[in-house]
Amino acid sequence: MKVGIKNQIKKTVSSDLTAKAMGSGRLDVFATPAMVAMMEEAAHTSVEAELEEGQGTVGTSMTVSHLAATPVGMEVTCESELIEVDGRKLVFEIKAMDKAGLIGEAKHERFIIDSEKFLAKTKAKLK
């Protein structure tokens, strides 16, 4: 895996992606949790083709700023770039924009995992 992998995804803000609908506020504007999920999606999908069979990535940290509100009906574009690879640790810089400009930015860490082992360890918590 090499530094420089980029990705871009787009979504139109719908009523189910608002702060009011997601419980993160009372307004019908793009919710911070929806923006964070979109940022994670841009990051993890950017590197999927580089992973070996049976591998995946999991998010472990994100430092995020939600800088501006976006109304229902407006499109949001999220761009991620892989800026660091340290063994299994991947670090991304991510920006979210609407047609008026920058609405959010983040630094996000993910780790490459063996999906089967990860799920087995997680399910063992139920015992």
XYZ file of N, CA, C and O in Angstrom:
508
model
N 0.849 -1.175 0.000
C 0.000 0.000 0.000
C 0.896 1.239 0.000
O 1.860 1.304 0.739
N 0.551 2.197 -0.850
C 1.383 3.383 -0.997
C 0.612 4.660 -0.688
O -0.575 4.774 -0.999
N 1.312 5.616 -0.114
C 0.769 6.940 0.147
C 0.291 7.554 -1.172
O 0.878 7.312 -2.223
N -0.781 8.331 -1.095
C -1.260 9.051 -2.269
C -2.573 8.540 -2.837
O -3.146 9.171 -3.725
N -3.071 7.408 -2.329
C -4.348 6.878 -2.814
C -5.448 7.873 -2.470
O -5.554 8.325 -1.330
N -6.259 8.219 -3.475
C -7.333 9.199 -3.289
C -8.674 8.582 -3.653
O -8.744 7.635 -4.424
N -9.713 9.177 -3.098
C -11.075 8.744 -3.389
C -12.008 9.931 -3.243
O -11.719 10.867 -2.502
N -13.119 9.862 -3.949
C -14.145 10.895 -3.854
C -15.512 10.223 -3.905
O -15.746 9.371 -4.753
N -16.384 10.591 -2.972
C -17.760 10.119 -3.006
C -18.686 11.318 -2.869
O -18.288 12.356 -2.330
N -19.908 11.151 -3.361
C -20.891 12.231 -3.322
C -22.215 11.688 -2.812
O -22.585 10.557 -3.120
N -22.905 12.520 -2.040
C -24.243 12.188 -1.550
C -25.055 13.466 -1.492
O -24.527 14.530 -1.161
N -26.323 13.330 -1.777
C -27.239 14.453 -1.615
C -27.855 14.349 -0.228
O -28.298 13.270 0.188
N -27.860 15.456 0.499
C -28.414 15.470 1.851
C -29.923 15.226 1.767
O -30.645 15.982 1.130
N -30.343 14.140 2.396
C -31.761 13.776 2.463
C -32.226 13.933 3.908
O -31.417 14.111 4.820
N -33.524 13.847 4.120
C -34.067 14.079 5.459
C -33.532 13.087 6.485
O -33.416 13.417 7.665
N -33.161 11.867 6.062
C -32.631 10.879 7.011
C -31.178 11.144 7.393
O -30.647 10.504 8.296
N -30.521 12.084 6.733
C -29.131 12.436 7.044
C -29.024 13.737 7.831
O -27.937 14.294 7.974
N -30.138 14.212 8.362
C -30.128 15.470 9.105
C -29.836 15.246 10.589
O -30.032 14.152 11.128
N -29.412 16.324 11.224
C -29.167 16.288 12.673
C -30.449 15.919 13.409
O -30.429 15.136 14.366
N -31.565 16.446 12.961
C -32.852 16.159 13.588
C -33.177 14.662 13.510
O -33.561 14.052 14.508
N -32.988 14.056 12.358
C -33.301 12.637 12.170
C -32.319 11.722 12.901
O -32.701 10.660 13.391
N -31.069 12.128 12.992
C -30.041 11.274 13.584
C -29.875 11.500 15.086
O -29.090 10.824 15.732
N -30.589 12.467 15.640
C -30.524 12.702 17.075
C -29.315 13.484 17.532
O -29.009 13.513 18.724
N -28.626 14.139 16.601
C -27.444 14.914 17.005
C -27.741 16.409 17.107
O -26.837 17.201 17.330
N -28.996 16.763 16.937
C -29.420 18.153 17.027
C -30.888 18.259 16.665
O -31.565 17.250 16.457
N -31.382 19.462 16.565
C -32.808 19.675 16.304
C -33.089 20.293 14.942
O -34.234 20.582 14.617
N -32.049 20.477 14.138
C -32.220 21.168 12.866
C -32.179 20.210 11.680
O -31.537 19.162 11.722
N -32.851 20.623 10.613
C -32.843 19.865 9.367
C -31.666 20.302 8.498
O -31.834 20.921 7.442
N -30.457 19.990 8.978
C -29.210 20.247 8.248
C -28.378 18.964 8.298
O -28.605 18.096 9.137
N -27.412 18.846 7.400
C -26.539 17.670 7.331
C -25.922 17.409 8.701
O -25.283 18.283 9.291
N -26.124 16.212 9.219
C -25.669 15.849 10.557
C -24.176 15.551 10.590
O -23.630 14.954 9.657
N -23.558 15.922 11.689
C -22.151 15.579 11.883
C -21.928 14.067 11.818
O -20.979 13.622 11.151
N -22.769 13.217 12.466
C -22.549 11.774 12.341
C -22.632 11.274 10.891
O -21.901 10.354 10.505
N -23.481 11.893 10.090
C -23.578 11.507 8.677
C -22.318 11.905 7.925
O -21.825 11.159 7.067
N -21.772 13.070 8.252
C -20.532 13.507 7.616
C -19.376 12.584 8.002
O -18.574 12.187 7.153
N -19.302 12.227 9.277
C -18.246 11.326 9.742
C -18.353 9.971 9.034
O -17.344 9.417 8.578
N -19.560 9.433 8.919
C -19.751 8.152 8.228
C -19.327 8.256 6.763
O -18.695 7.339 6.215
N -19.640 9.362 6.144
C -19.245 9.576 4.751
C -17.731 9.652 4.622
O -17.141 9.104 3.690
N -17.083 10.309 5.581
C -15.622 10.392 5.580
C -15.000 9.007 5.721
O -14.052 8.665 5.013
N -15.534 8.196 6.634
C -15.024 6.830 6.799
C -15.227 6.015 5.528
O -14.349 5.246 5.132
N -16.386 6.173 4.896
C -16.657 5.446 3.654
C -15.650 5.815 2.562
O -15.126 4.943 1.863
N -15.374 7.103 2.425
C -14.402 7.532 1.420
C -13.031 6.921 1.687
O -12.349 6.463 0.764
N -12.627 6.879 2.955
C -11.313 6.326 3.310
C -11.259 4.819 3.078
O -10.367 4.328 2.381
N -12.205 4.079 3.663
C -12.074 2.616 3.584
C -12.274 2.095 2.169
O -11.605 1.148 1.753
N -13.150 2.706 1.394
C -13.339 2.211 0.023
C -12.154 2.546 -0.871
O -11.924 1.868 -1.868
N -11.377 3.554 -0.496
C -10.229 3.947 -1.325
C -9.136 2.886 -1.359
O -8.385 2.809 -2.329
N -9.030 2.087 -0.310
C -7.922 1.126 -0.222
C -8.349 -0.332 -0.391
O -7.508 -1.225 -0.377
N -9.639 -0.583 -0.572
C -10.110 -1.967 -0.654
C -9.411 -2.781 -1.739
O -9.080 -3.942 -1.533
N -9.153 -2.190 -2.886
C -8.513 -2.916 -3.986
C -7.061 -3.281 -3.673
O -6.500 -4.179 -4.309
N -6.467 -2.623 -2.694
C -5.074 -2.875 -2.321
C -4.922 -3.962 -1.259
O -3.803 -4.394 -0.974
N -6.024 -4.388 -0.669
C -5.974 -5.373 0.418
C -5.891 -6.789 -0.120
O -6.363 -7.080 -1.222
N -5.325 -7.671 0.695
C -5.267 -9.090 0.344
C -6.614 -9.733 0.651
O -7.415 -9.205 1.433
N -6.855 -10.875 0.056
C -8.088 -11.635 0.295
C -8.264 -11.863 1.798
O -7.331 -12.241 2.488
N -9.459 -11.584 2.301
C -9.754 -11.793 3.712
C -9.410 -10.630 4.621
O -9.682 -10.678 5.818
N -8.801 -9.590 4.064
C -8.455 -8.424 4.865
C -9.533 -7.347 4.745
O -10.283 -7.300 3.784
N -9.565 -6.490 5.740
C -10.416 -5.312 5.731
C -9.709 -4.237 6.514
O -8.567 -4.409 6.940
N -10.388 -3.122 6.715
C -9.842 -2.077 7.575
C -10.912 -1.672 8.573
O -12.105 -1.771 8.306
N -10.455 -1.228 9.731
C -11.358 -0.710 10.757
C -10.849 0.661 11.189
O -9.651 0.889 11.305
N -11.796 1.555 11.432
C -11.437 2.877 11.910
C -11.102 2.827 13.389
O -11.785 2.146 14.162
N -10.040 3.520 13.780
C -9.630 3.535 15.178
C -9.618 4.932 15.788
O -9.698 5.062 16.999
N -9.506 5.963 14.965
C -9.596 7.317 15.493
C -9.916 8.293 14.372
O -9.622 8.037 13.198
N -10.537 9.403 14.782
C -10.810 10.480 13.840
C -10.855 11.796 14.616
O -11.521 11.893 15.637
N -10.119 12.760 14.111
C -10.201 14.121 14.613
C -10.918 14.906 13.524
O -10.430 14.997 12.400
N -12.091 15.426 13.864
C -12.946 16.016 12.833
C -13.441 17.397 13.246
O -13.679 17.649 14.428
N -13.571 18.267 12.264
C -14.189 19.579 12.452
C -15.334 19.698 11.458
O -15.144 19.465 10.264
N -16.517 20.032 11.965
C -17.668 20.299 11.100
C -17.799 21.812 11.058
O -18.195 22.442 12.039
N -17.451 22.409 9.929
C -17.234 23.845 9.825
C -18.425 24.659 9.341
O -18.494 25.861 9.606
N -19.338 24.018 8.602
C -20.466 24.761 8.037
C -21.645 23.827 7.816
O -21.469 22.636 7.548
N -22.832 24.384 7.912
C -24.061 23.604 7.722
C -24.389 23.464 6.238
O -24.081 24.338 5.432
N -25.033 22.336 5.914
C -25.483 22.065 4.550
C -26.967 21.723 4.597
O -27.381 20.866 5.379
N -27.783 22.369 3.746
C -29.223 22.122 3.781
C -29.625 20.834 3.064
O -28.874 20.306 2.235
N -30.811 20.358 3.399
C -31.403 19.215 2.699
C -31.504 19.567 1.213
O -31.852 20.694 0.846
N -31.150 18.595 0.365
C -31.227 18.778 -1.077
C -29.913 19.161 -1.731
O -29.774 19.060 -2.951
N -28.943 19.594 -0.946
C -27.643 19.980 -1.509
C -26.702 18.780 -1.516
O -26.737 17.949 -0.617
N -25.870 18.695 -2.528
C -24.907 17.601 -2.646
C -23.657 17.889 -1.817
O -23.169 19.014 -1.786
N -23.145 16.843 -1.165
C -21.893 16.906 -0.411
C -20.883 16.008 -1.120
O -21.213 14.881 -1.508
N -19.680 16.501 -1.287
C -18.576 15.736 -1.865
C -17.545 15.518 -0.773
O -17.182 16.454 -0.060
N -17.088 14.289 -0.654
C -16.095 13.942 0.348
C -14.866 13.379 -0.370
O -14.989 12.458 -1.184
N -13.703 13.935 -0.082
C -12.455 13.500 -0.706
C -11.477 13.024 0.358
O -11.241 13.720 1.347
N -10.936 11.828 0.144
C -9.946 11.288 1.077
C -8.619 11.086 0.358
O -8.584 10.845 -0.849
N -7.538 11.196 1.141
C -6.197 10.913 0.621
C -5.414 10.174 1.690
O -5.354 10.616 2.841
N -4.818 9.064 1.307
C -3.949 8.298 2.198
C -2.627 9.049 2.301
O -1.930 9.234 1.295
N -2.297 9.505 3.522
C -1.090 10.336 3.693
C 0.032 9.627 4.443
O 1.151 10.121 4.481
N -0.278 8.469 5.055
C 0.756 7.758 5.811
C 0.413 6.276 5.871
O -0.736 5.907 6.087
N 1.435 5.446 5.692
C 1.317 4.005 5.875
C 2.435 3.583 6.822
O 3.611 3.826 6.548
N 2.046 2.998 7.958
C 3.018 2.554 8.958
C 2.627 1.135 9.361
O 1.817 0.952 10.275
N 3.167 0.148 8.653
C 2.759 -1.239 8.897
C 1.298 -1.405 8.547
O 0.895 -1.163 7.413
N 0.498 -1.798 9.543
C -0.944 -1.979 9.321
C -1.739 -0.691 9.523
O -2.926 -0.640 9.251
N -1.102 0.362 10.015
C -1.794 1.638 10.269
C -1.820 2.498 9.012
O -0.798 2.711 8.364
N -3.013 2.997 8.699
C -3.228 3.887 7.562
C -3.765 5.214 8.090
O -4.670 5.227 8.930
N -3.221 6.326 7.605
C -3.683 7.647 8.035
C -4.175 8.413 6.804
O -3.483 8.475 5.784
N -5.373 8.992 6.947
C -6.017 9.714 5.847
C -6.278 11.165 6.239
O -6.590 11.453 7.396
N -6.193 12.058 5.256
C -6.726 13.413 5.376
C -7.997 13.429 4.543
O -8.014 12.912 3.415
N -9.050 14.016 5.103
C -10.349 13.987 4.436
C -10.965 15.379 4.487
O -10.901 16.060 5.512
N -11.581 15.765 3.377
C -12.294 17.039 3.289
C -13.706 16.772 2.790
O -13.906 15.919 1.926
N -14.668 17.523 3.325
C -16.046 17.474 2.855
C -16.441 18.868 2.399
O -16.130 19.855 3.074
N -17.097 18.944 1.239
C -17.490 20.225 0.665
C -18.929 20.151 0.157
O -19.381 19.087 -0.254
N -19.592 21.300 0.159
C -20.829 21.438 -0.599
C -20.559 22.512 -1.652
O -19.418 22.977 -1.778
N -21.575 22.902 -2.409
C -21.302 23.842 -3.511
C -20.858 25.214 -3.013
O -20.293 25.994 -3.770
N -21.076 25.507 -1.730
C -20.654 26.790 -1.168
C -19.227 26.756 -0.630
O -18.652 27.803 -0.336
N -18.648 25.548 -0.478
C -17.272 25.482 0.005
C -17.048 24.378 1.020
O -17.855 23.454 1.167
N -15.946 24.482 1.737
C -15.529 23.483 2.719
C -16.516 23.441 3.886
O -16.841 24.470 4.464
N -16.987 22.226 4.218
C -17.892 22.083 5.371
C -17.281 21.245 6.484
O -17.756 21.265 7.613
N -16.237 20.480 6.169
C -15.627 19.654 7.199
C -14.269 19.141 6.775
O -13.967 19.055 5.586
N -13.466 18.805 7.775
C -12.159 18.209 7.512
C -11.807 17.276 8.656
O -12.287 17.448 9.775
N -10.980 16.275 8.331
C -10.643 15.274 9.342
C -9.288 14.645 9.062
O -8.812 14.618 7.931
N -8.723 14.117 10.137
C -7.577 13.215 10.057
C -8.093 11.900 10.640
O -8.690 11.888 11.727
N -7.903 10.818 9.909
C -8.544 9.549 10.241
C -7.533 8.406 10.169
O -6.788 8.306 9.198
N -7.514 7.570 11.223
C -6.651 6.387 11.233
C -7.488 5.131 11.087
O -8.556 5.007 11.697
N -6.987 4.209 10.293
C -7.600 2.901 10.118
C -6.487 1.858 10.241
O -5.323 2.155 9.984
N -6.852 0.651 10.630
C -5.894 -0.447 10.697
C -6.347 -1.572 9.793
O -7.541 -1.886 9.716
N -5.386 -2.192 9.128
C -5.661 -3.369 8.304
C -5.809 -4.560 9.240
O -4.967 -4.782 10.116
N -6.890 -5.309 9.063
C -7.167 -6.457 9.924
C -7.462 -7.687 9.072
O -7.827 -7.591 7.897
N -7.304 -8.861 9.689
C -7.792 -10.113 9.117
C -9.262 -10.188 9.539
O -9.565 -10.318 10.729
N -10.158 -10.101 8.597
C -11.589 -9.986 8.902
C -12.118 -11.149 9.726
O -12.869 -10.953 10.693
N -11.734 -12.364 9.387
C -12.230 -13.548 10.094
C -11.771 -13.551 11.560
O -12.557 -13.776 12.474
N -10.492 -13.287 11.784
C -9.962 -13.243 13.154
C -10.602 -12.117 13.957
O -10.927 -12.283 15.133
N -10.771 -10.971 13.316
C -11.371 -9.817 13.983
C -12.795 -10.137 14.431
O -13.179 -9.857 15.574
N -13.579 -10.729 13.535
C -14.966 -11.069 13.883
C -15.033 -12.146 14.959
O -15.889 -12.084 15.850
N -14.135 -13.137 14.902
C -14.116 -14.189 15.920
C -13.819 -13.591 17.300
O -14.473 -13.948 18.290
N -12.869 -12.698 17.358
C -12.524 -12.048 18.634
C -13.695 -11.204 19.144
O -13.999 -11.196 20.339
N -14.358 -10.536 18.239
C -15.508 -9.714 18.633
C -16.659 -10.578 19.133
O -17.256 -10.291 20.176
N -16.955 -11.665 18.426
C -18.055 -12.554 18.837
C -17.747 -13.267 20.152
O -18.664 -13.613 20.893
N -16.473 -13.455 20.461
C -16.089 -14.103 21.720
C -16.525 -13.280 22.930
O -16.665 -13.816 24.025
N -16.765 -12.004 22.752
C -17.236 -11.155 23.841
C -18.617 -11.586 24.342
O -18.986 -11.280 25.460
N -19.379 -12.263 23.502
C -20.729 -12.699 23.880
C -20.712 -13.891 24.833
O -21.726 -14.188 25.443
N -19.595 -14.566 24.936
C -19.510 -15.762 25.773
C -19.328 -15.431 27.222
O -18.831 -14.445 27.633
